Tab-separated table of C-alpha atoms in Angstrom:
chain	number	residue	atom	x	y	z
A	1	MET	CA	-65.017	8.893	-35.037
A	2	PHE	CA	-68.248	8.023	-36.780
A	3	LYS	CA	-70.468	10.766	-38.188
A	4	LYS	CA	-74.188	11.168	-38.823
A	5	TYR	CA	-75.898	12.451	-41.958
A	6	ILE	CA	-79.510	13.577	-42.397
A	7	CYS	CA	-81.777	13.254	-45.432
A	8	SER	CA	-83.042	16.729	-46.325
A	9	ILE	CA	-86.304	15.302	-47.646
A	10	CYS	CA	-87.555	13.099	-44.831
A	11	GLY	CA	-85.155	13.570	-41.934
A	12	HIS	CA	-83.811	10.015	-41.933
A	13	VAL	CA	-80.478	9.900	-40.149
A	14	TYR	CA	-77.689	7.721	-41.466
A	15	ASP	CA	-75.428	6.876	-38.539
A	16	GLU	CA	-72.110	5.465	-39.708
A	17	ALA	CA	-71.804	3.544	-36.467
A	18	LEU	CA	-75.053	1.697	-37.138
A	19	GLY	CA	-74.898	1.480	-40.935
A	20	ASP	CA	-78.098	0.350	-42.629
A	21	PRO	CA	-78.116	-3.452	-42.452
A	22	ASP	CA	-81.492	-3.702	-44.224
A	23	SER	CA	-79.890	-2.291	-47.370
A	24	GLY	CA	-76.623	-4.153	-46.930
A	25	LEU	CA	-74.570	-1.464	-45.203
A	26	ALA	CA	-72.747	-2.997	-42.279
A	27	PRO	CA	-72.238	-1.070	-39.035
A	28	GLY	CA	-69.187	1.128	-39.435
A	29	THR	CA	-69.759	1.856	-43.123
A	30	LEU	CA	-68.551	5.399	-43.752
A	31	PHE	CA	-70.931	7.658	-45.666
A	32	GLU	CA	-68.325	8.220	-48.378
A	33	ASP	CA	-68.142	4.465	-48.926
A	34	ILE	CA	-71.871	4.061	-49.547
A	35	PRO	CA	-72.560	3.214	-53.220
A	36	GLU	CA	-73.917	6.106	-55.256
A	37	ASP	CA	-77.072	4.136	-56.165
A	38	TRP	CA	-78.017	3.694	-52.512
A	39	ILE	CA	-81.290	5.390	-51.615
A	40	CYS	CA	-82.767	6.702	-48.394
A	41	PRO	CA	-84.544	3.772	-46.708
A	42	ASP	CA	-87.464	5.995	-45.678
A	43	CYS	CA	-88.196	8.181	-48.720
A	44	GLY	CA	-86.152	6.717	-51.575
A	45	SER	CA	-84.191	9.895	-52.240
A	46	ASP	CA	-80.663	9.819	-53.584
A	47	LYS	CA	-77.555	9.822	-51.422
A	48	SER	CA	-76.983	13.412	-52.578
A	49	THR	CA	-79.902	14.625	-50.448
A	50	TYR	CA	-77.945	13.833	-47.270
A	51	SER	CA	-75.875	16.371	-45.386
A	52	LEU	CA	-73.531	16.084	-42.445
A	53	ILE	CA	-75.022	16.735	-39.017
A	54	GLU	CA	-72.629	19.122	-37.341
A	55	ASP	CA	-71.953	18.513	-33.659
B	1	MET	CA	-99.682	-4.895	-77.656
B	2	THR	CA	-102.756	-3.194	-76.261
B	3	SER	CA	-102.761	-2.002	-72.688
B	4	PRO	CA	-105.047	-3.777	-70.208
B	5	THR	CA	-108.153	-1.877	-69.221
B	6	ILE	CA	-110.281	-2.076	-66.118
B	7	PRO	CA	-114.012	-2.596	-66.669
B	8	VAL	CA	-115.744	0.749	-66.278
B	9	GLU	CA	-118.401	-0.730	-64.000
B	10	LEU	CA	-115.644	-1.747	-61.568
B	11	ILE	CA	-113.489	1.368	-61.573
B	12	ALA	CA	-115.966	4.220	-62.186
B	13	PRO	CA	-116.760	4.674	-58.457
B	14	LEU	CA	-113.116	5.574	-57.855
B	15	PHE	CA	-113.771	8.716	-59.895
B	16	SER	CA	-116.704	9.825	-57.734
B	17	PRO	CA	-116.338	11.793	-54.459
B	18	GLN	CA	-119.482	10.135	-53.124
B	19	SER	CA	-117.857	6.680	-53.158
B	20	PHE	CA	-115.267	7.700	-50.582
B	21	ALA	CA	-117.950	8.275	-47.932
B	22	ASP	CA	-117.891	4.471	-47.646
B	23	PRO	CA	-114.254	3.464	-47.021
B	24	GLN	CA	-115.082	-0.244	-46.940
B	25	PHE	CA	-116.573	-0.023	-50.418
B	26	ILE	CA	-113.347	1.522	-51.703
B	27	ASP	CA	-111.309	-1.190	-49.954
B	28	VAL	CA	-113.332	-3.992	-51.557
B	29	MET	CA	-113.151	-2.379	-54.992
B	30	MET	CA	-109.420	-1.764	-54.856
B	31	ARG	CA	-108.737	-5.279	-53.568
B	32	GLU	CA	-110.271	-6.592	-56.801
B	33	VAL	CA	-108.320	-4.040	-58.833
B	34	ARG	CA	-105.025	-5.099	-57.212
B	35	GLU	CA	-105.805	-8.749	-57.814
B	36	LYS	CA	-107.075	-8.592	-61.393
B	37	TYR	CA	-105.742	-5.313	-62.796
B	38	PRO	CA	-102.649	-4.351	-60.785
B	39	LEU	CA	-101.593	-1.831	-63.424
B	40	ALA	CA	-104.234	-1.066	-66.011
B	41	ILE	CA	-106.076	1.783	-67.658
B	42	ALA	CA	-109.413	3.234	-66.580
B	43	GLN	CA	-111.456	4.899	-69.270
B	44	VAL	CA	-114.290	6.470	-67.355
B	45	PRO	CA	-116.660	8.681	-69.381
B	46	GLY	CA	-115.947	12.359	-68.862
B	47	PHE	CA	-112.337	11.734	-67.789
B	48	ALA	CA	-109.119	11.329	-69.710
B	49	PRO	CA	-107.725	7.772	-69.565
B	50	HIS	CA	-105.707	7.115	-66.403
B	51	TRP	CA	-103.397	4.266	-65.477
B	52	ILE	CA	-104.643	3.073	-62.082
B	53	VAL	CA	-101.580	2.398	-59.947
B	54	SER	CA	-102.724	0.226	-57.067
B	55	LYS	CA	-99.573	-1.602	-55.926
B	56	TRP	CA	-97.314	-0.330	-53.161
B	57	ALA	CA	-94.094	-1.076	-55.056
B	58	ASP	CA	-95.312	0.748	-58.160
B	59	LEU	CA	-96.254	3.850	-56.174
B	60	ARG	CA	-92.780	3.914	-54.654
B	61	GLU	CA	-91.109	3.455	-58.039
B	62	ILE	CA	-93.123	6.273	-59.597
B	63	THR	CA	-93.004	8.799	-56.782
B	64	ARG	CA	-89.258	8.658	-56.341
B	65	GLN	CA	-88.730	9.742	-59.948
B	66	ASP	CA	-90.087	13.264	-60.183
B	67	GLU	CA	-88.110	13.968	-63.353
B	68	ILE	CA	-90.058	11.251	-65.148
B	69	PHE	CA	-93.455	11.454	-63.463
B	70	HIS	CA	-94.470	15.092	-63.356
B	71	SER	CA	-96.807	16.792	-60.889
B	72	ASN	CA	-97.495	19.934	-62.899
B	73	GLU	CA	-98.203	18.719	-66.408
B	74	ASN	CA	-101.873	17.983	-65.760
B	75	SER	CA	-104.023	18.555	-62.698
B	76	LYS	CA	-102.329	16.956	-59.668
B	77	THR	CA	-105.742	15.772	-58.513
B	78	LEU	CA	-108.497	14.043	-60.410
B	79	VAL	CA	-110.652	16.283	-62.587
B	80	THR	CA	-112.982	15.707	-65.481
B	81	GLU	CA	-111.826	16.780	-68.926
B	82	ALA	CA	-114.253	19.685	-68.677
B	83	GLY	CA	-112.815	20.546	-65.277
B	84	GLN	CA	-109.282	20.518	-66.650
B	85	GLN	CA	-110.341	22.931	-69.374
B	86	MET	CA	-111.924	25.184	-66.746
B	87	ILE	CA	-108.609	25.231	-64.887
B	88	TYR	CA	-106.741	26.190	-68.068
B	89	ASP	CA	-109.245	28.959	-68.724
B	90	TYR	CA	-109.084	30.186	-65.121
B	91	THR	CA	-105.310	30.167	-64.808
B	92	GLY	CA	-104.440	31.292	-68.301
B	93	GLY	CA	-103.061	27.930	-69.332
B	94	LYS	CA	-101.713	26.384	-66.156
B	95	PRO	CA	-102.752	22.828	-65.277
B	96	ASN	CA	-103.458	23.485	-61.581
B	97	VAL	CA	-105.431	26.163	-59.761
B	98	LEU	CA	-102.978	25.998	-56.871
B	99	GLU	CA	-99.219	26.569	-57.053
B	100	THR	CA	-98.134	24.818	-53.868
B	101	LEU	CA	-95.248	22.466	-53.165
B	102	VAL	CA	-97.575	19.608	-54.082
B	103	HIS	CA	-97.961	20.974	-57.602
B	104	MET	CA	-94.308	21.681	-58.392
B	105	ASP	CA	-91.719	19.745	-60.367
B	106	PRO	CA	-87.928	19.840	-60.140
B	107	PRO	CA	-85.933	22.007	-59.971
B	108	VAL	CA	-88.502	24.568	-58.744
B	109	HIS	CA	-89.952	22.181	-56.175
B	110	GLY	CA	-86.650	21.661	-54.423
B	111	LYS	CA	-86.009	25.390	-54.105
B	112	TYR	CA	-89.408	26.105	-52.554
B	113	ARG	CA	-89.387	23.046	-50.319
B	114	ALA	CA	-85.975	23.989	-48.966
B	115	VAL	CA	-87.427	27.236	-47.592
B	116	ALA	CA	-89.506	25.563	-44.897
B	117	ALA	CA	-88.158	21.999	-44.818
B	118	PRO	CA	-85.526	22.598	-42.097
B	119	GLN	CA	-88.306	23.693	-39.708
B	120	PHE	CA	-90.062	20.360	-40.190
B	121	MET	CA	-87.071	18.092	-39.565
B	122	PRO	CA	-87.228	15.862	-36.458
B	123	GLY	CA	-84.997	18.100	-34.324
B	124	PRO	CA	-86.903	21.375	-34.749
B	125	ILE	CA	-90.208	19.529	-34.429
B	126	ALA	CA	-89.069	17.937	-31.169
B	127	ALA	CA	-88.249	21.405	-29.884
B	128	ARG	CA	-91.903	22.359	-30.419
B	129	GLU	CA	-93.278	19.394	-28.472
B	130	GLU	CA	-94.098	21.194	-25.225
B	131	GLN	CA	-95.837	23.967	-27.148
B	132	VAL	CA	-97.940	21.380	-28.980
B	133	ARG	CA	-98.608	19.499	-25.754
B	134	GLY	CA	-100.131	22.657	-24.321
B	135	ILE	CA	-102.490	22.918	-27.292
B	136	ALA	CA	-103.386	19.234	-26.908
B	137	ARG	CA	-104.261	19.771	-23.234
B	138	LYS	CA	-106.492	22.689	-24.167
B	139	TYR	CA	-108.481	20.549	-26.591
B	140	ILE	CA	-108.669	17.649	-24.157
B	141	ASP	CA	-110.096	20.009	-21.546
B	142	LYS	CA	-112.608	21.122	-24.165
B	143	LEU	CA	-113.447	17.494	-24.927
B	144	ILE	CA	-114.012	16.679	-21.277
B	145	ALA	CA	-116.187	19.743	-20.855
B	146	HIS	CA	-118.505	18.172	-23.434
B	147	ALA	CA	-118.894	14.895	-21.495
B	148	PRO	CA	-120.680	12.568	-21.696
B	149	GLU	CA	-121.279	13.004	-25.465
B	150	VAL	CA	-119.617	14.959	-28.251
B	151	ASP	CA	-119.048	14.840	-31.972
B	152	PHE	CA	-115.316	14.277	-31.698
B	153	ALA	CA	-114.588	15.011	-35.374
B	154	ALA	CA	-116.460	18.299	-35.565
B	155	GLU	CA	-115.533	19.673	-32.136
B	156	ILE	CA	-111.995	18.410	-31.571
B	157	ALA	CA	-110.345	16.692	-34.558
B	158	PHE	CA	-111.081	19.474	-37.049
B	159	TYR	CA	-109.529	22.129	-34.819
B	160	TYR	CA	-106.637	20.637	-32.851
B	161	PRO	CA	-104.255	20.033	-35.802
B	162	LEU	CA	-105.309	23.326	-37.342
B	163	GLU	CA	-104.414	25.258	-34.220
B	164	VAL	CA	-101.068	23.426	-34.044
B	165	ILE	CA	-100.008	24.271	-37.601
B	166	MET	CA	-101.325	27.807	-37.429
B	167	THR	CA	-99.551	28.419	-34.119
B	168	LEU	CA	-96.274	27.216	-35.594
B	169	THR	CA	-96.937	29.312	-38.671
B	170	GLY	CA	-97.724	32.366	-36.601
B	171	ALA	CA	-101.352	32.890	-37.583
B	172	PRO	CA	-103.745	34.485	-35.070
B	173	PRO	CA	-105.843	31.780	-33.351
B	174	GLU	CA	-109.062	33.756	-33.853
B	175	ASP	CA	-108.821	33.000	-37.579
B	176	LEU	CA	-109.026	29.199	-37.210
B	177	HIS	CA	-112.683	28.839	-38.090
B	178	LYS	CA	-112.350	30.906	-41.253
B	179	ILE	CA	-109.305	28.924	-42.386
B	180	LEU	CA	-111.133	25.659	-41.726
B	181	GLN	CA	-114.109	26.878	-43.708
B	182	MET	CA	-111.971	27.916	-46.679
B	183	ALA	CA	-110.166	24.566	-46.712
B	184	GLN	CA	-113.460	22.679	-46.595
B	185	TRP	CA	-115.033	24.774	-49.329
B	186	PHE	CA	-112.112	24.030	-51.610
B	187	PHE	CA	-111.423	20.352	-50.894
B	188	ASN	CA	-114.835	19.116	-49.728
B	189	TYR	CA	-116.793	20.781	-52.514
B	190	ALA	CA	-118.865	17.647	-53.084
B	191	ASP	CA	-119.917	17.078	-49.489
B	192	PRO	CA	-123.356	18.498	-48.636
B	193	ASP	CA	-122.335	19.260	-45.039
B	194	LEU	CA	-118.952	20.855	-45.730
B	195	LYS	CA	-119.259	22.611	-49.083
B	196	ARG	CA	-119.883	26.309	-49.493
B	197	PRO	CA	-123.581	26.972	-48.780
B	198	ASP	CA	-125.719	26.801	-51.933
B	199	PHE	CA	-122.669	25.677	-53.925
B	200	ASP	CA	-123.480	23.585	-56.989
B	201	PRO	CA	-120.409	21.615	-58.146
B	202	THR	CA	-121.961	21.141	-61.590
B	203	ASP	CA	-122.173	24.892	-62.172
B	204	PRO	CA	-118.871	26.201	-63.620
B	205	VAL	CA	-119.636	29.730	-62.438
B	206	GLN	CA	-119.997	28.486	-58.871
B	207	VAL	CA	-116.805	26.470	-59.110
B	208	VAL	CA	-114.778	29.443	-60.289
B	209	LYS	CA	-116.348	31.636	-57.619
B	210	THR	CA	-115.249	29.228	-54.903
B	211	TRP	CA	-111.706	28.988	-56.285
B	212	THR	CA	-111.496	32.770	-56.367
B	213	MET	CA	-112.830	33.219	-52.839
B	214	VAL	CA	-110.402	30.681	-51.392
B	215	LEU	CA	-107.348	31.916	-53.297
B	216	GLU	CA	-108.054	35.561	-52.522
B	217	PHE	CA	-108.543	34.711	-48.858
B	218	PHE	CA	-105.211	32.930	-48.527
B	219	ASN	CA	-103.337	35.499	-50.609
B	220	GLU	CA	-104.645	38.386	-48.523
B	221	TYR	CA	-104.276	36.476	-45.290
B	222	GLY	CA	-100.759	35.283	-45.984
B	223	ASN	CA	-99.464	38.568	-47.282
B	224	LYS	CA	-100.885	40.483	-44.301
B	225	ILE	CA	-98.904	38.254	-41.949
B	226	ILE	CA	-95.834	38.432	-44.180
B	227	ALA	CA	-95.884	42.236	-44.108
B	228	ASP	CA	-96.035	42.106	-40.323
B	229	ARG	CA	-93.132	39.649	-40.063
B	230	ARG	CA	-90.924	41.656	-42.391
B	231	ALA	CA	-91.454	44.575	-40.057
B	232	CYS	CA	-91.313	42.576	-36.857
B	233	PRO	CA	-89.701	39.097	-37.095
B	234	LYS	CA	-90.841	36.367	-34.708
B	235	ASP	CA	-89.985	32.728	-34.003
B	236	ASP	CA	-92.439	31.252	-36.488
B	237	ILE	CA	-92.716	29.875	-40.008
B	238	ALA	CA	-94.265	33.087	-41.334
B	239	THR	CA	-91.057	34.919	-40.493
B	240	ILE	CA	-89.023	32.328	-42.398
B	241	LEU	CA	-91.290	32.644	-45.429
B	242	ALA	CA	-91.224	36.434	-45.212
B	243	ASN	CA	-87.463	36.530	-45.460
B	244	ALA	CA	-86.929	33.579	-47.808
B	245	LYS	CA	-85.274	34.014	-51.167
B	246	ILE	CA	-85.752	31.920	-54.292
B	247	ASP	CA	-82.855	32.364	-56.727
B	248	GLY	CA	-81.867	35.467	-54.801
B	249	CYS	CA	-85.297	37.131	-54.878
B	250	PRO	CA	-88.091	37.281	-52.285
B	251	MET	CA	-90.983	34.912	-52.903
B	252	SER	CA	-93.816	36.383	-54.974
B	253	GLU	CA	-97.141	37.281	-53.383
B	254	SER	CA	-98.880	34.350	-55.068
B	255	SER	CA	-96.129	31.962	-53.930
B	256	LEU	CA	-96.482	33.193	-50.368
B	257	GLY	CA	-100.258	32.821	-50.568
B	258	SER	CA	-99.823	29.266	-51.846
B	259	TYR	CA	-97.469	28.463	-48.986
B	260	PHE	CA	-100.082	29.652	-46.486
B	261	LEU	CA	-102.736	27.722	-48.327
B	262	ILE	CA	-100.813	24.452	-48.177
B	263	LEU	CA	-99.992	24.979	-44.507
B	264	GLY	CA	-103.610	25.851	-43.735
B	265	THR	CA	-105.079	22.946	-45.670
B	266	ALA	CA	-102.729	19.988	-46.102
B	267	GLY	CA	-101.177	20.988	-42.777
B	268	HIS	CA	-104.290	20.094	-40.888
B	269	ASP	CA	-107.014	18.189	-42.750
B	270	THR	CA	-104.873	15.085	-43.108
B	271	THR	CA	-103.993	15.047	-39.411
B	272	ALA	CA	-107.597	15.848	-38.528
B	273	ALA	CA	-108.616	12.740	-40.456
B	274	SER	CA	-106.079	10.633	-38.552
B	275	THR	CA	-107.094	12.130	-35.189
B	276	ALA	CA	-110.773	11.373	-35.792
B	277	THR	CA	-109.990	7.915	-37.155
B	278	ALA	CA	-107.982	7.108	-34.029
B	279	MET	CA	-110.931	7.924	-31.772
B	280	TRP	CA	-113.286	5.967	-34.028
B	281	ILE	CA	-111.065	2.901	-33.697
B	282	LEU	CA	-110.698	3.171	-29.920
B	283	ALA	CA	-114.467	3.596	-29.540
B	284	GLU	CA	-114.885	0.276	-31.333
B	285	GLN	CA	-111.970	-1.566	-29.704
B	286	PRO	CA	-112.063	-1.272	-25.888
B	287	GLU	CA	-109.340	-3.890	-25.532
B	288	LEU	CA	-106.995	-1.714	-27.576
B	289	LEU	CA	-107.878	1.306	-25.433
B	290	ALA	CA	-107.070	-0.723	-22.314
B	291	ARG	CA	-103.743	-1.833	-23.783
B	292	LEU	CA	-102.685	1.684	-24.713
B	293	LYS	CA	-103.676	3.017	-21.284
B	294	ALA	CA	-101.567	0.281	-19.687
B	295	GLN	CA	-98.727	0.485	-22.220
B	296	PRO	CA	-98.405	4.089	-23.425
B	297	GLU	CA	-95.073	3.150	-24.986
B	298	ASP	CA	-97.176	1.517	-27.738
B	299	ILE	CA	-98.750	4.836	-28.757
B	300	PRO	CA	-96.227	5.455	-31.599
B	301	LYS	CA	-97.087	2.043	-33.089
B	302	PHE	CA	-100.770	2.895	-32.718
B	303	ILE	CA	-100.227	6.191	-34.537
B	304	GLU	CA	-98.345	4.534	-37.388
B	305	GLU	CA	-101.193	2.047	-37.893
B	306	VAL	CA	-103.820	4.796	-37.598
B	307	VAL	CA	-102.102	6.684	-40.407
B	308	ARG	CA	-101.997	3.529	-42.561
B	309	TRP	CA	-105.635	2.800	-41.757
B	310	ALA	CA	-106.806	6.348	-42.473
B	311	THR	CA	-104.503	7.044	-45.429
B	312	PRO	CA	-105.904	10.597	-45.438
B	313	VAL	CA	-104.779	11.517	-48.978
B	314	LYS	CA	-106.393	8.991	-51.299
B	315	HIS	CA	-104.718	9.835	-54.569
B	316	PHE	CA	-102.504	12.067	-56.610
B	317	ILE	CA	-102.104	12.242	-60.380
B	318	ARG	CA	-98.767	12.147	-62.189
B	319	THR	CA	-98.024	12.493	-65.896
B	320	ALA	CA	-95.260	10.557	-67.643
B	321	ALA	CA	-92.611	12.811	-69.201
B	322	ARG	CA	-91.303	9.921	-71.310
B	323	ASP	CA	-92.079	6.308	-72.118
B	324	TYR	CA	-91.482	4.053	-69.124
B	325	GLN	CA	-91.682	0.325	-68.529
B	326	LEU	CA	-93.537	-0.685	-65.385
B	327	ARG	CA	-94.906	-4.085	-64.362
B	328	GLY	CA	-94.580	-5.325	-67.944
B	329	GLN	CA	-96.560	-2.409	-69.365
B	330	THR	CA	-95.434	0.571	-71.399
B	331	ILE	CA	-96.466	3.863	-69.869
B	332	LYS	CA	-96.412	6.305	-72.775
B	333	LYS	CA	-95.143	9.856	-72.617
B	334	GLY	CA	-98.089	12.051	-71.688
B	335	ASP	CA	-100.059	9.267	-69.988
B	336	ARG	CA	-101.758	10.139	-66.710
B	337	LEU	CA	-101.287	7.898	-63.686
B	338	TYR	CA	-103.740	7.778	-60.780
B	339	LEU	CA	-101.765	6.797	-57.684
B	340	SER	CA	-104.045	5.107	-55.161
B	341	TYR	CA	-102.365	5.524	-51.785
B	342	VAL	CA	-105.174	3.785	-49.952
B	343	SER	CA	-104.787	0.762	-52.209
B	344	ALA	CA	-101.012	0.720	-51.715
B	345	ASN	CA	-101.536	0.765	-47.958
B	346	ARG	CA	-103.752	-2.336	-48.269
B	347	ASP	CA	-101.381	-4.178	-50.626
B	348	GLU	CA	-101.340	-7.801	-49.480
B	349	GLU	CA	-97.764	-8.230	-50.734
B	350	VAL	CA	-96.561	-5.773	-48.088
B	351	PHE	CA	-99.192	-5.793	-45.341
B	352	SER	CA	-100.390	-9.198	-44.182
B	353	ASP	CA	-104.073	-9.262	-43.274
B	354	PRO	CA	-104.318	-5.621	-44.397
B	355	PHE	CA	-107.950	-5.136	-43.410
B	356	THR	CA	-107.223	-5.817	-39.749
B	357	PHE	CA	-106.166	-2.908	-37.556
B	358	ASN	CA	-102.995	-4.281	-35.996
B	359	ILE	CA	-100.535	-2.050	-34.197
B	360	ASP	CA	-98.062	-4.936	-34.006
B	361	ARG	CA	-97.692	-5.436	-37.741
B	362	PRO	CA	-93.984	-5.594	-38.560
B	363	ALA	CA	-94.340	-3.665	-41.798
B	364	ASN	CA	-96.199	-0.666	-40.439
B	365	LYS	CA	-93.122	1.533	-40.891
B	366	GLN	CA	-93.608	0.865	-44.588
B	367	GLN	CA	-96.991	2.579	-44.799
B	368	ILE	CA	-97.039	5.111	-47.621
B	369	ALA	CA	-99.705	7.574	-46.446
B	370	PHE	CA	-97.101	10.345	-46.225
B	371	GLY	CA	-95.938	9.601	-49.744
B	372	TYR	CA	-92.461	8.768	-50.950
B	373	GLY	CA	-89.660	10.523	-52.785
B	374	ALA	CA	-88.987	14.249	-52.884
B	375	HIS	CA	-92.691	15.052	-52.443
B	376	MET	CA	-92.916	13.059	-49.206
B	377	CYS	CA	-95.080	14.995	-46.768
B	378	ILE	CA	-93.039	17.857	-45.379
B	379	GLY	CA	-95.111	17.792	-42.188
B	380	GLN	CA	-94.934	14.076	-41.411
B	381	HIS	CA	-92.852	14.481	-38.245
B	382	LEU	CA	-95.146	17.208	-36.960
B	383	ALA	CA	-98.204	15.086	-37.732
B	384	LYS	CA	-96.845	12.063	-35.897
B	385	MET	CA	-95.715	14.165	-32.966
B	386	GLU	CA	-99.024	15.966	-32.536
B	387	LEU	CA	-100.954	12.704	-32.786
B	388	ARG	CA	-98.669	11.028	-30.249
B	389	VAL	CA	-98.840	13.955	-27.835
B	390	PHE	CA	-102.625	14.141	-28.060
B	391	TRP	CA	-103.080	10.493	-27.104
B	392	GLN	CA	-100.360	10.610	-24.477
B	393	GLU	CA	-102.318	13.411	-22.807
B	394	LEU	CA	-105.812	12.002	-23.314
B	395	LEU	CA	-105.422	8.303	-22.531
B	396	PRO	CA	-104.645	8.699	-18.808
B	397	ARG	CA	-107.804	10.800	-18.477
B	398	LEU	CA	-110.107	8.699	-20.672
B	399	ASP	CA	-111.919	5.937	-18.729
B	400	TRP	CA	-113.937	4.517	-21.591
B	401	VAL	CA	-115.416	5.527	-24.926
B	402	THR	CA	-118.059	4.088	-27.241
B	403	LEU	CA	-119.719	5.304	-30.406
B	404	ALA	CA	-122.886	7.269	-29.732
B	405	GLY	CA	-124.009	7.096	-33.352
B	406	THR	CA	-122.782	6.155	-36.792
B	407	PRO	CA	-119.617	8.007	-37.896
B	408	LYS	CA	-119.796	9.770	-41.244
B	409	VAL	CA	-116.987	10.268	-43.737
B	410	ALA	CA	-116.776	13.264	-46.043
B	411	MET	CA	-117.548	12.902	-49.734
B	412	SER	CA	-114.209	13.706	-51.284
B	413	GLU	CA	-112.046	11.888	-53.789
B	414	LEU	CA	-108.948	13.531	-52.276
B	415	VAL	CA	-109.110	13.865	-48.452
B	416	PRO	CA	-112.303	12.175	-47.271
B	417	GLY	CA	-111.755	12.229	-43.526
B	418	PRO	CA	-114.377	11.505	-40.884
B	419	LYS	CA	-116.689	14.522	-40.611
B	420	SER	CA	-118.673	13.149	-37.691
B	421	VAL	CA	-117.555	10.725	-34.970
B	422	PRO	CA	-120.208	10.888	-32.240
B	423	ILE	CA	-118.898	9.400	-29.007
B	424	ARG	CA	-120.122	8.731	-25.476
B	425	PHE	CA	-117.318	8.708	-22.962
B	426	SER	CA	-116.160	9.119	-19.390
B	427	ALA	CA	-113.029	11.082	-18.596
B	428	LYS	CA	-111.502	12.975	-15.718
């Protein structure tokens, strides 16, 4: 089951089901598989600023 | 290799609050700067040299690297060299009079931002929407009571966002006017209509007196509310601040005062500028008003373009913590950089036809008025929500609107929003 993660700086939500095609992340890309140099598409913060959205 | 410099006669107006009363003048000037001097040094008499950063991509590159481009090494906003010395003298050696989130560097910034940031995420802000909608309706009723003419900026736009942020904070509504006055005295010190009465910005004694009055007001004000919330917690931001810990300790009195100051100033004057700008645009573009009344689903796109158009915060200053290569130039350690957000939001490489107000522009999600990186505006979701809600409530009731006079923009090099938008209108 896909999960969602939120950027603690700007609130951008990374939805594994949707990926982030604009930055080359295909739908279904798991958060743990995102390259470490990927940045938030809205505020440019590092991947480390994201946290899991608990259901 | 010597660094490129911008002719003083071209760039000097950027260093004057008076220039920003004419937004079109700034647009024309910065268009030439982007074209001829996209990253170059300004050496304006009375000021330290500043790199003028005018391109959208450069602003993004700089502002996402807080470890390299510091906020608290020199004044975060433009000051003369004499003004910087006054700040050092006043603060006992600190580069900024204020100690808000805006003025902090990592790792301190992250710790303080984390105190309030969860309250400003999209989910918690959405939960406040009905509360904000009620405030919007109150101000729309007030607007309609003024029909057929009103100064929309002075009567509505100054107060609506202020009441929203103060309500969420937990401040008593009867204090709004005083908070507005303090914010204007501090940030609109150069505007004859908004500055402290009889204030002379060239008189250092007067400058220090204003700083002291504003800081003491917010420190006393904030700490009075904090004391109340520690005794009697409520569902508001003040309660969160009152019980917050930084490295295991409660926030200091000055830190709490700064938090109230940033909420009471940056939390409203930027949105006030966007609110007033939105009305100004609709008063000049009846076809756009008709479209939004017929297609309210376009209001979010309208808001996004309003924020780009207004770009309420015109600049911030950063200081390089080490040498850095940017756009073929070497930024030296210690160099100051003037980040022109209004220029970045007119950058032709990102925004086609940037001087046309176009709610359909594909790149309008790229506008940088809220900043970028870890300092990105903590209140951006609140700002967009309160703007959206206001127009969702007003448009069905607004039949038509025109300008009833010439709008005026405040003289400020930092947040020069409209201070007067006289309108004639019909509403029900």
